[in-house]
Coordinates of C-alpha atoms in Angstrom, one line a residue:
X622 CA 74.0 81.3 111.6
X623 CA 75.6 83.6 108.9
X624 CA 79.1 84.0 109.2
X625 CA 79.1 88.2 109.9
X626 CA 76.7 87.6 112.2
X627 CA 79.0 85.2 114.5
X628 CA 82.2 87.1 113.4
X629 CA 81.1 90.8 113.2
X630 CA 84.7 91.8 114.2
X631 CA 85.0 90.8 109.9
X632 CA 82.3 93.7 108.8
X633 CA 84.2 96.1 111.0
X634 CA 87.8 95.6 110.5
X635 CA 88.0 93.5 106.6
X636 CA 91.6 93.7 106.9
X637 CA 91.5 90.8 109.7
X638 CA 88.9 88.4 107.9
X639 CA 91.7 86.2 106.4
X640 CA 92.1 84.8 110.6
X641 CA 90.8 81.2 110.1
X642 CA 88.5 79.9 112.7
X643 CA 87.6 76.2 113.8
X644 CA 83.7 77.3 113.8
X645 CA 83.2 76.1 117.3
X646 CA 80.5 78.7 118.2
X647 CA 77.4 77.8 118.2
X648 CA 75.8 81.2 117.6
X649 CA 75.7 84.5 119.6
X650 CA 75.2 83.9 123.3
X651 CA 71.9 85.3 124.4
X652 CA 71.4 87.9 126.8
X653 CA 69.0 88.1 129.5
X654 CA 68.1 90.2 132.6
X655 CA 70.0 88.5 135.7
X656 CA 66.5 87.6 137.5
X657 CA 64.3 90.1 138.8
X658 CA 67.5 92.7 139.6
X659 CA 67.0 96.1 138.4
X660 CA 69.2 97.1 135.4
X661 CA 71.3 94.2 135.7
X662 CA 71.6 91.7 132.2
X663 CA 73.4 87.8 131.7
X664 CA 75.9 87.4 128.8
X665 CA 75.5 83.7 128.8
X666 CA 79.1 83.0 127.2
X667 CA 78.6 80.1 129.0
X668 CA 76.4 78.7 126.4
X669 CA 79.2 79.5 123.5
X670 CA 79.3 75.6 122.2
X671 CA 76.8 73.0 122.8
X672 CA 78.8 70.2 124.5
X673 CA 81.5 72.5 126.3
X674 CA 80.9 75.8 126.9
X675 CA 82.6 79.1 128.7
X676 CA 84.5 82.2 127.5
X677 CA 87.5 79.8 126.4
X678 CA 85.9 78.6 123.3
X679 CA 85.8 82.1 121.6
X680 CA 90.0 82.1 122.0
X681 CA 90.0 78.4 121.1
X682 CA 88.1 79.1 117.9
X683 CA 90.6 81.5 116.6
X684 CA 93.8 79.6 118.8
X685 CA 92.4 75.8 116.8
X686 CA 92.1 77.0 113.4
X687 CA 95.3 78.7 114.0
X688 CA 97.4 75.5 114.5
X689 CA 95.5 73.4 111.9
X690 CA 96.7 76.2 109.1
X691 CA 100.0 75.6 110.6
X692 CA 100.1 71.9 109.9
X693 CA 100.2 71.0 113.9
X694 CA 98.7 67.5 115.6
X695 CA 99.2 68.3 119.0
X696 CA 99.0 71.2 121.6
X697 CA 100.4 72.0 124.9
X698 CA 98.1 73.8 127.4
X699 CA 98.8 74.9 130.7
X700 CA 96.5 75.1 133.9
X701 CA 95.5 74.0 137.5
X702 CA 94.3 70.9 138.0
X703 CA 91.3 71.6 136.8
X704 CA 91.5 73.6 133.9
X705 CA 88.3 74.5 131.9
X706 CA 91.2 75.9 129.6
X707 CA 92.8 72.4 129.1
X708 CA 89.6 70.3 129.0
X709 CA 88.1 73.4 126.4
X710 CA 91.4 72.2 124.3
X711 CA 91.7 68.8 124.8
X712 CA 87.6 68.5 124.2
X713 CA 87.1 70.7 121.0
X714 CA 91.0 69.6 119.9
X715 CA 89.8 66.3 119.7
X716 CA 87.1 67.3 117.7
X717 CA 89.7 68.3 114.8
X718 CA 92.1 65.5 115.2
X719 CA 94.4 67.5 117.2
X720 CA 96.1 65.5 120.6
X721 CA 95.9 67.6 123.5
X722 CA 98.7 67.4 126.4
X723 CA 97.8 69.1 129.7
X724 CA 100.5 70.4 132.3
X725 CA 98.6 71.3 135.6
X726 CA 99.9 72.8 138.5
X727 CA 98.2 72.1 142.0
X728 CA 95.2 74.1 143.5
X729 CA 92.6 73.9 146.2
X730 CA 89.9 71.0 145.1
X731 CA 86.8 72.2 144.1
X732 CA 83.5 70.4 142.7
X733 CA 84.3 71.0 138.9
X734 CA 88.0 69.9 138.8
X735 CA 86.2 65.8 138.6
X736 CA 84.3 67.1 135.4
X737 CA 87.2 68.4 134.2
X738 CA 89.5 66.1 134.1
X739 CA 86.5 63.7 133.0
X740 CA 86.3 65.9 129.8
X741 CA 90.1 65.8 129.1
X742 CA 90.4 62.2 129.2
X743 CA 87.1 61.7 127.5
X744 CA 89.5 63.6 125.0
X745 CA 92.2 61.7 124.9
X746 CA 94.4 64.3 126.4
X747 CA 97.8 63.6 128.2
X748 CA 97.9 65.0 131.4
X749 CA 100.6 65.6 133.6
X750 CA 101.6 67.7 136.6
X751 CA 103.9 69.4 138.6
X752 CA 104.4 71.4 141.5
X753 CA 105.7 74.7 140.2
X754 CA 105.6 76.8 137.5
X755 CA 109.3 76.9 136.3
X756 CA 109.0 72.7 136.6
X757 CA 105.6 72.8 134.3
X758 CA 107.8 75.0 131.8
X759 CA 110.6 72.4 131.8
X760 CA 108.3 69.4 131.4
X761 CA 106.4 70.8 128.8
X762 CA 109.9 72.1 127.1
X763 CA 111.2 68.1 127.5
X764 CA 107.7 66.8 125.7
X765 CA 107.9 69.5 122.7
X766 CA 111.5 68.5 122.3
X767 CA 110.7 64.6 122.3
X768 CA 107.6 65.3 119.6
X769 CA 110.3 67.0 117.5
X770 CA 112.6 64.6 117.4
X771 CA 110.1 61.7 116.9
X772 CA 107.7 63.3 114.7
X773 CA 109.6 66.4 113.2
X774 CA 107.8 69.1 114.4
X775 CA 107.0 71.0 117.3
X776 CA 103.9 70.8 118.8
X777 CA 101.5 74.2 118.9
X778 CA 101.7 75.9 122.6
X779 CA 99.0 77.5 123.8
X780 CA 99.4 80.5 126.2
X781 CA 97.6 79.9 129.5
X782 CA 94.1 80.5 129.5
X783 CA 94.6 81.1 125.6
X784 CA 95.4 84.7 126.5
X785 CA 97.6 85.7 123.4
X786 CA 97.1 88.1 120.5
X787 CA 94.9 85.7 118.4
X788 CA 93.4 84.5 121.3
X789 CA 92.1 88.3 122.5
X790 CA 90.4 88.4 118.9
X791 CA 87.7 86.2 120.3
X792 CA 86.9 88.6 122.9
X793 CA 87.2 91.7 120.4
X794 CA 84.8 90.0 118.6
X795 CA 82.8 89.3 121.6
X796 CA 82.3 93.1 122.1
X797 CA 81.1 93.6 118.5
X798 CA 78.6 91.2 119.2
X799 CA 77.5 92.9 122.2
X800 CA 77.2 96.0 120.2
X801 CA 75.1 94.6 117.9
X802 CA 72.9 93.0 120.3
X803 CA 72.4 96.6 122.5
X804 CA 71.7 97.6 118.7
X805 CA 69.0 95.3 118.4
X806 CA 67.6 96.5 121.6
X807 CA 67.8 93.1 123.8
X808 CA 69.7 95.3 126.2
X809 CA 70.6 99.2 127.0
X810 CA 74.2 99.5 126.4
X811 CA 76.0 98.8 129.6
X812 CA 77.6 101.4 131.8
X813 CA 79.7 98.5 133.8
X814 CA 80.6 95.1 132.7
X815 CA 81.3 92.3 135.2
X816 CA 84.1 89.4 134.0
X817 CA 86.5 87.2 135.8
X818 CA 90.0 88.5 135.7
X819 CA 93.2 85.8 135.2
X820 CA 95.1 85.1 132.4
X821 CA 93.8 88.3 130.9
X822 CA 92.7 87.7 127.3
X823 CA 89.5 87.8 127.8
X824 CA 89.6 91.6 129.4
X825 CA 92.1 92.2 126.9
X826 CA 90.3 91.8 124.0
X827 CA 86.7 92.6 125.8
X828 CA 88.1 96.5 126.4
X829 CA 90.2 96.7 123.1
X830 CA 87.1 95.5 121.5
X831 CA 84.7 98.0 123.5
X832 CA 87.1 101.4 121.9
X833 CA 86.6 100.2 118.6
X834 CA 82.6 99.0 118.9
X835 CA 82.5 102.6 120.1
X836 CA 80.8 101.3 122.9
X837 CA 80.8 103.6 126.4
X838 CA 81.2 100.3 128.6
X839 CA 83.6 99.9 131.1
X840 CA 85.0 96.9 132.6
X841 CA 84.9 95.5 136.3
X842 CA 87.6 93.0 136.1
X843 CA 87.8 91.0 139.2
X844 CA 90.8 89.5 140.3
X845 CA 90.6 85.5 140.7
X846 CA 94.0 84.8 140.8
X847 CA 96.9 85.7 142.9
X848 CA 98.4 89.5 141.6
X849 CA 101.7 88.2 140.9
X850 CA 100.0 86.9 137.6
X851 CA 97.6 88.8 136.1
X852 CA 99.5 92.3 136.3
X853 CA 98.9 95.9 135.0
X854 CA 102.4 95.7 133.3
X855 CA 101.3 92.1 131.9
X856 CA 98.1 93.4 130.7
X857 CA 99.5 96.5 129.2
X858 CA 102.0 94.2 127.3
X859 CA 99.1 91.3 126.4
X860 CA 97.3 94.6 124.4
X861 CA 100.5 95.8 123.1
X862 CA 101.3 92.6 121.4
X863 CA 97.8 92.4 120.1
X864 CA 98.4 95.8 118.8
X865 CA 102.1 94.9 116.8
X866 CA 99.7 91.5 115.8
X867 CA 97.1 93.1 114.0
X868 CA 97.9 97.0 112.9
X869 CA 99.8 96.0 110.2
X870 CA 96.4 94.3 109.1
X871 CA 93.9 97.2 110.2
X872 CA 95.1 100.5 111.4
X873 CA 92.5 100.8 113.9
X874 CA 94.2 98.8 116.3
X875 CA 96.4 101.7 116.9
X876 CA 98.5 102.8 119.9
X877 CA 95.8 105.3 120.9
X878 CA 92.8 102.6 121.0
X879 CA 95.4 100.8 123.1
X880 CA 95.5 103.3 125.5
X881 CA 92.2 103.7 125.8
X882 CA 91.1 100.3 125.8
X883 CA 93.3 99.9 129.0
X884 CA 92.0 103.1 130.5
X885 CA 88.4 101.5 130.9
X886 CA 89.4 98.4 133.0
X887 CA 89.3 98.8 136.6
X888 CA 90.7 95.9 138.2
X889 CA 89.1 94.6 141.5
X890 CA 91.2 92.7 143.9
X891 CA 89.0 93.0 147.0
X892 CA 87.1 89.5 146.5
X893 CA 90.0 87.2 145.7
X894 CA 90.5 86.0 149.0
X895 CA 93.4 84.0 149.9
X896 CA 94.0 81.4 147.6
X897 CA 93.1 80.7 143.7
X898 CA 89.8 78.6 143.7
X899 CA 89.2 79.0 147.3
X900 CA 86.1 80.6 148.0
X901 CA 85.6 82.7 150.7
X902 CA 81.6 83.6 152.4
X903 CA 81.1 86.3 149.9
X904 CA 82.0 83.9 147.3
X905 CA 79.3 80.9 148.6
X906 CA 76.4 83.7 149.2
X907 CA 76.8 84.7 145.5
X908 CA 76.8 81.5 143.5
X909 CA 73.5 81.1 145.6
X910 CA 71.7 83.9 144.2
X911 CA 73.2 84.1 141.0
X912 CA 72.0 80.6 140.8
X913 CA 68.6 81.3 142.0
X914 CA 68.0 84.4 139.9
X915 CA 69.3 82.7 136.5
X916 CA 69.5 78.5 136.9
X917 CA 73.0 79.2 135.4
X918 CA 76.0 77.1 137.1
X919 CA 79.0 78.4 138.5
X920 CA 81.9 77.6 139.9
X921 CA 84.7 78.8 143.0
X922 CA 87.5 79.6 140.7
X923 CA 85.8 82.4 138.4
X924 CA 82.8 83.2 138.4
X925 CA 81.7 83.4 142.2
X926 CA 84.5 85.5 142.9
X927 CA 83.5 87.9 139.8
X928 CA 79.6 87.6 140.8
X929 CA 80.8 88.6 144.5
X930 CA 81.8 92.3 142.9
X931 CA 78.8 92.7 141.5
X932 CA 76.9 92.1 144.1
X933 CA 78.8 94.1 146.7
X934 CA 78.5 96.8 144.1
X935 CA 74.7 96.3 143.6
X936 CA 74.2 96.3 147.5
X937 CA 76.1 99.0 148.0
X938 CA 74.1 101.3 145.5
X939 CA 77.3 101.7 143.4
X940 CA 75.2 100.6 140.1
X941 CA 72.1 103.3 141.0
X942 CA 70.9 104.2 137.8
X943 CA 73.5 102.4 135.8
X944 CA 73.1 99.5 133.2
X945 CA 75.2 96.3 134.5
X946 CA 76.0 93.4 132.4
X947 CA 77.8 90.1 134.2
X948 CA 80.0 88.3 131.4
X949 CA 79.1 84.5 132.6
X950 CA 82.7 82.4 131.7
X951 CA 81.7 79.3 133.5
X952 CA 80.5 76.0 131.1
X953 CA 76.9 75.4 131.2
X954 CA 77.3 71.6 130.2
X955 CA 79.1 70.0 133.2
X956 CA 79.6 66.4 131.6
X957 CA 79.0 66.3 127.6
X958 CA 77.0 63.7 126.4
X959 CA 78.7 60.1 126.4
X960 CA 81.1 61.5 129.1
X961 CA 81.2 59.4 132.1
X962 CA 82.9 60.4 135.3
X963 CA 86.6 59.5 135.9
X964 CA 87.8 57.3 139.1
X965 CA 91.3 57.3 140.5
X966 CA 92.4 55.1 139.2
X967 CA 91.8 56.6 135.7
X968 CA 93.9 59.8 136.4
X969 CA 97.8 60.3 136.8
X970 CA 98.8 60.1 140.3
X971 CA 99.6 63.2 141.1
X972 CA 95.5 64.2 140.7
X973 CA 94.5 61.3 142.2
X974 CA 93.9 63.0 145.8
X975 CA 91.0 65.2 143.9
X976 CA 89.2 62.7 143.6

């Protein structure tokens, strides 16, 4: 596929076409009416590469090509135990001869979290854990500190979920590609769009991205983990770093576009339920239907918990008359090729129990 139309964000804003990128995507992700529902479409970003999928491969294409420039071998990324962030990294790092390390903190077991660390170790990633936050930051800190006095450089951190300034320009170009596929008439332009809300880049750079498409859209951003971590004062400082990133490169990315790129996000905390990854009834009732309108997969962490606000929404006749688009972040892929499943006594002992 020509390169302006997987990067259209290049046509729009030239100053920024410089940004390297690995060339993970596969193409654009289709869209498709979610089943038989009325006025409600698919943005399969699941289908964004063809071994591993999800949203995090559009911040990973940018966040990969960014450490290669840099001269970097290995990366640090953060998660829970079963990160589609750290196996997205360790898979399509590999893939570029770039040695992944892992640091995962603890969470409720789910289905996927076998996959997972399948595809990391499939990888070659490191993985490690701890049981806290401040200790993942001091382990990781110890590691970057041994690679630099063995190898003489530090190795490239990635934010968690890959939610930093270049990592957001995946999603703003995300939102040009959804502008150009309402131009193209495979959908009406949406008045709500319906995403997973955690480490934040990916609304980030959706709403920044919507302002400057011109786009009307506004996003549902449902809350899948605790509130402590995905903030409106973290958010509005994620945007305003992307802002001091890329102004001096375009002037659109101004201030004002900020502002109003933060002004279309409504947050949604009502279908978290108590713990990340835990999934309460609503959460069960809507990976069934999602998965019997579209024979997509999806998983407790994210997308349930997202697909529960739009259905609550849809049931409740809060969408009458409106266009609604669901953002689908999950991997399509489960297993890639070649992958086999991990056993205990393949994994660190610390993840041995989700197995």
């Amino acid at each position: 596929m020509a390169d302006s139309a997987l990067y259209p964000i290049f046509d729009a804003h030239p100053g920024l076409a410089a940004m390297p990128r690995a060339g993970l995507l596969q193409g654009q992700t289709p869209v498709e009416p979610l089943g038989d529902l009325p006025g409600v479409f698919l943005k399969r970003d699941d289908l964004t590469a063809a071994d591993y999928g999800g949203n995090k491969i559009r911040k990973l294409d940018f966040l990969l090509a960014d450490a290669r420039e840099r001269g970097r071998r290995e990366l640090v990324a953060f998660g829970y135990a079963g990160s589609n962030f750290v196996a997205a990294t360790a898979w399509h790092g590999h893939k570029l001869g770039l040695h992944t390390t892992g640091f995962l903190l603890p969470q409720v077991n789910a289905v996927y979290i076998a996959d997972n660390l399948s595809v990391s170790l499939a990888a070659g990633a490191t993985l490690r854990t701890a049981p806290s936050t401040t200790r993942i930051a001091i382990a990781a800190i110890a590691h970057s500190a041994s690679l630099l006095v063995t190898q003489g450089r530090w190795p490239y951190w990635i934010s968690p979920g890959g939610s930093s300034p270049i990592g957001v320009l995946g999603f703003i170009n995300a939102a040009y590609e959804l502008r150009d596929q309402v131009a193209a008439g495979l959908l009406p332009e949406p008045d709500r769009l319906y995403v997973a809300y955690s480490s934040m880049g990916t609304v980030a750079g959706l709403a920044l991205g919507l302002v400057l498409a011109g786009m009307k859209t506004r996003i549902a951003a449902v809350q899948v983990v605790d509130t402590a971590m995905a903030t409106p004062a973290k958010l509005a400082a994620l945007v305003e770093k992307t802002r001091r990133r890329f102004e001096p490169m375009d002037a659109a990315f101004s201030r004002a576009a900020c502002a109003r790129a933060l002004g279309r996000i409504d947050v949604r905390t009502e279908f978290f339920g108590k713990e990340y990854a835990r999934p309460t009834s609503a959460t069960k009732v809507a990976i069934d239907r999602f998965q019997a309108a579209s024979g997509a997969r999806a998983d407790t962490a994210y997308s349930g918990k997202a697909l529960a606000g739009l259905f609550h929404d849809l049931d409740s006749g809060a969408l009458a008359g409106q266009t609604a688009l669901f953002w689908h972040t999950f991997n399509a892929h489960g297993l890639p090729a070649g992958v086999t499943p991990v056993t205990a006594g393949d994994v660190p002992a610390g993840l041995r129990h989700y197995l």
